[in-house]
Coordinates of C-alpha atoms in Angstrom, one line a residue:
G1 CA 5.5 23.8 18.4
A2 CA 1.7 25.8 18.7
I3 CA 1.8 26.9 15.0
L4 CA 2.7 22.9 13.5
G5 CA 0.2 21.2 16.3
G6 CA -2.4 24.0 15.8
I7 CA -2.1 23.3 11.1
L8 CA -2.3 19.7 12.2
G9 CA -5.4 19.6 13.9
L10 CA -6.8 21.8 11.0
V11 CA -6.0 19.4 8.3
W12 CA -7.5 16.8 10.5
F13 CA -10.9 19.1 11.5
S14 CA -11.4 19.8 7.9
K15 CA -10.7 16.0 6.3
K16 CA -12.5 14.5 9.1
N17 CA -15.8 17.1 7.9
K18 CA -14.9 17.3 4.4
L19 CA -13.6 21.2 4.0
S20 CA -11.3 22.6 2.0
F21 CA -7.9 22.7 4.1
F22 CA -7.4 26.5 2.8
D23 CA -10.7 28.0 3.3
L24 CA -10.8 26.3 6.4
G25 CA -7.6 28.0 6.8
D26 CA -8.9 31.5 6.2
V27 CA -11.8 31.8 8.3
V28 CA -9.4 31.2 11.6
V29 CA -6.8 33.6 10.3
L30 CA -7.7 36.7 11.9
G31 CA -9.0 34.7 15.3
L32 CA -5.4 33.3 14.9
S33 CA -3.8 36.8 15.0
L34 CA -5.5 38.4 17.9
G35 CA -5.0 35.6 20.1
E36 CA -1.1 36.1 18.9
V37 CA -1.4 39.5 20.0
I38 CA -3.2 38.5 23.8
G39 CA -1.3 35.3 23.8
R40 CA 2.3 37.3 23.3
I41 CA 0.9 40.1 25.6
G42 CA 0.4 37.4 28.4
S43 CA 4.0 35.9 27.9
F44 CA 5.2 39.6 28.8
F45 CA 3.0 39.7 32.3
S46 CA 4.5 36.2 33.0
G47 CA 7.9 36.6 31.9
S48 CA 8.2 33.8 29.5
A49 CA 9.7 34.1 26.1
Y50 CA 11.8 37.3 27.3
G51 CA 14.6 39.1 25.3
I52 CA 18.6 39.6 25.8
A53 CA 19.5 41.6 28.1
S54 CA 19.7 45.8 27.0
H55 CA 19.8 49.0 28.2
F56 CA 17.9 50.4 25.8
P57 CA 16.0 53.0 27.1
W58 CA 12.6 51.1 26.7
S59 CA 13.7 47.7 28.0
V60 CA 12.5 45.9 30.6
P61 CA 13.4 44.2 33.8
M62 CA 11.6 40.5 34.1
I63 CA 11.1 38.5 37.4
G64 CA 14.0 35.9 38.0
L65 CA 16.8 37.7 35.7
L66 CA 18.9 39.7 35.8
G67 CA 18.8 43.2 34.3
K68 CA 17.1 44.8 32.5
R69 CA 16.0 43.2 28.6
E70 CA 14.3 43.8 25.3
P71 CA 10.2 43.3 25.4
V72 CA 10.1 41.1 22.2
Q73 CA 7.0 39.9 24.1
I74 CA 5.1 43.2 22.6
Y75 CA 7.8 43.2 19.3
E76 CA 5.5 40.3 18.6
S77 CA 2.4 41.6 19.5
L78 CA 2.7 44.2 17.5
A79 CA 3.8 42.4 14.5
A80 CA 0.7 40.1 15.3
L81 CA -1.4 43.1 15.2
G82 CA 0.8 44.6 12.0
I83 CA -0.6 40.9 10.4
F84 CA -4.3 41.2 11.2
F85 CA -4.8 44.4 9.7
I86 CA -3.1 43.9 6.1
L87 CA -4.5 40.4 6.4
K88 CA -8.3 42.3 6.8
K89 CA -7.3 44.2 3.7
L90 CA -6.0 41.9 1.2
K91 CA -8.2 40.7 -1.2
K92 CA -7.0 37.6 -2.4
P93 CA -8.3 34.0 -3.8
A94 CA -9.6 31.6 -1.5
G95 CA -6.9 30.1 0.8
L96 CA -4.4 33.0 0.7
L97 CA -5.2 34.1 3.7
F98 CA -3.9 31.7 5.8
L99 CA -0.8 31.1 3.7
F100 CA 0.0 35.0 3.8
Y101 CA -0.7 34.5 8.0
L102 CA 2.3 31.7 8.2
L103 CA 5.0 33.7 5.7
F104 CA 4.2 37.0 7.6
L105 CA 4.8 35.4 11.0
S106 CA 7.5 33.3 9.8
I107 CA 9.2 36.5 8.7
T108 CA 8.2 38.0 12.1
K109 CA 9.4 35.3 14.1
F110 CA 12.9 34.7 12.5
A111 CA 13.6 38.6 12.7
L112 CA 12.4 38.8 16.2
E113 CA 14.6 35.1 16.8
F114 CA 17.4 37.5 16.8
L115 CA 16.1 38.9 20.4
R116 CA 14.8 36.7 22.0
G117 CA 17.1 35.6 25.0
D118 CA 15.6 31.9 25.9
S119 CA 16.4 30.4 22.1
V120 CA 17.5 26.5 21.9
Y121 CA 19.6 25.8 19.6
F122 CA 20.4 23.0 17.3
F123 CA 23.9 23.0 15.9
G124 CA 23.7 26.3 16.4
W125 CA 20.8 27.9 14.6
R126 CA 18.3 29.1 17.3
I127 CA 15.4 26.0 16.4
N128 CA 12.4 28.2 16.0
Q129 CA 14.7 30.3 13.6
I130 CA 14.9 26.9 11.3
V131 CA 11.1 26.3 11.9
S132 CA 10.6 29.7 10.1
L133 CA 12.5 29.3 7.6
I134 CA 10.3 26.1 6.7
F135 CA 7.3 28.1 6.9
F136 CA 8.6 31.1 5.1
I137 CA 9.8 28.6 2.2
V138 CA 6.4 26.1 2.6
S139 CA 3.8 29.3 2.9
G140 CA 6.3 30.9 0.1
V141 CA 5.8 28.1 -2.9
L142 CA 2.2 27.8 -2.0
I143 CA 1.4 30.9 -2.7
Y144 CA 3.2 31.1 -5.5
K145 CA 1.8 27.6 -6.9
R146 CA -2.2 29.5 -5.7
L147 CA -1.5 32.4 -7.3
G148 CA 0.4 31.6 -10.5
R149 CA -2.9 29.3 -11.4
T150 CA -4.5 32.1 -10.9
I151 CA -2.5 34.8 -12.7
R152 CA -2.0 32.0 -15.3
G153 CA -5.6 31.9 -15.8
D154 CA -6.0 35.9 -16.4
I155 CA -3.6 36.2 -18.5
S156 CA -4.7 32.9 -20.7
S157 CA -8.3 34.4 -20.9
F158 CA -7.4 37.9 -21.4
W159 CA -5.8 36.1 -24.7
G160 CA -7.8 33.4 -25.4
G161 CA -11.1 36.3 -25.2
A162 CA -8.3 39.2 -27.4
K163 CA -7.9 36.1 -30.0
R164 CA -11.5 36.0 -30.0
R165 CA -12.3 39.5 -31.1
L166 CA -9.1 39.8 -33.7
Q167 CA -10.8 36.5 -35.0
N168 CA -14.6 38.1 -35.2
H169 CA -13.2 41.1 -36.6
K170 CA -10.9 40.0 -39.4
K171 CA -14.4 37.6 -40.6
E172 CA -16.4 40.8 -40.7

């Protein structure tokens, strides 16, 4: 819900201020990723978004729950930190950082949802996994479209340049 709300807020802000949605997304994405790191640590200490019962040595007791649990919040925090460092290294055309963030976040959330002990189900599916799949598909398609434009432009400029060089060579 928070991701969708953030995206809607970004859409509203970008339209109100006549800014590019994707450029604005690129500006806020590193902060979002670090916010996720801190937020999940907060979830861990508050006992929310807890994991399934577990007997692994790193399982932890959660307030108000029986037995030890998977520290899913810590896994999510570490994943968000990894996403932060990956995004920091990416050198992509404008607007892609935000889309890659959504792609990586959706993969992380989909996978870790299997370890969550507080999931809500809809027709046998975990709602967070359904939302993650939607974000994965949408961000993947948008990345493909945006990268495709760049790649097609690079290829056409390469072949166009090669064709011009060949024509100039024939004239000599």
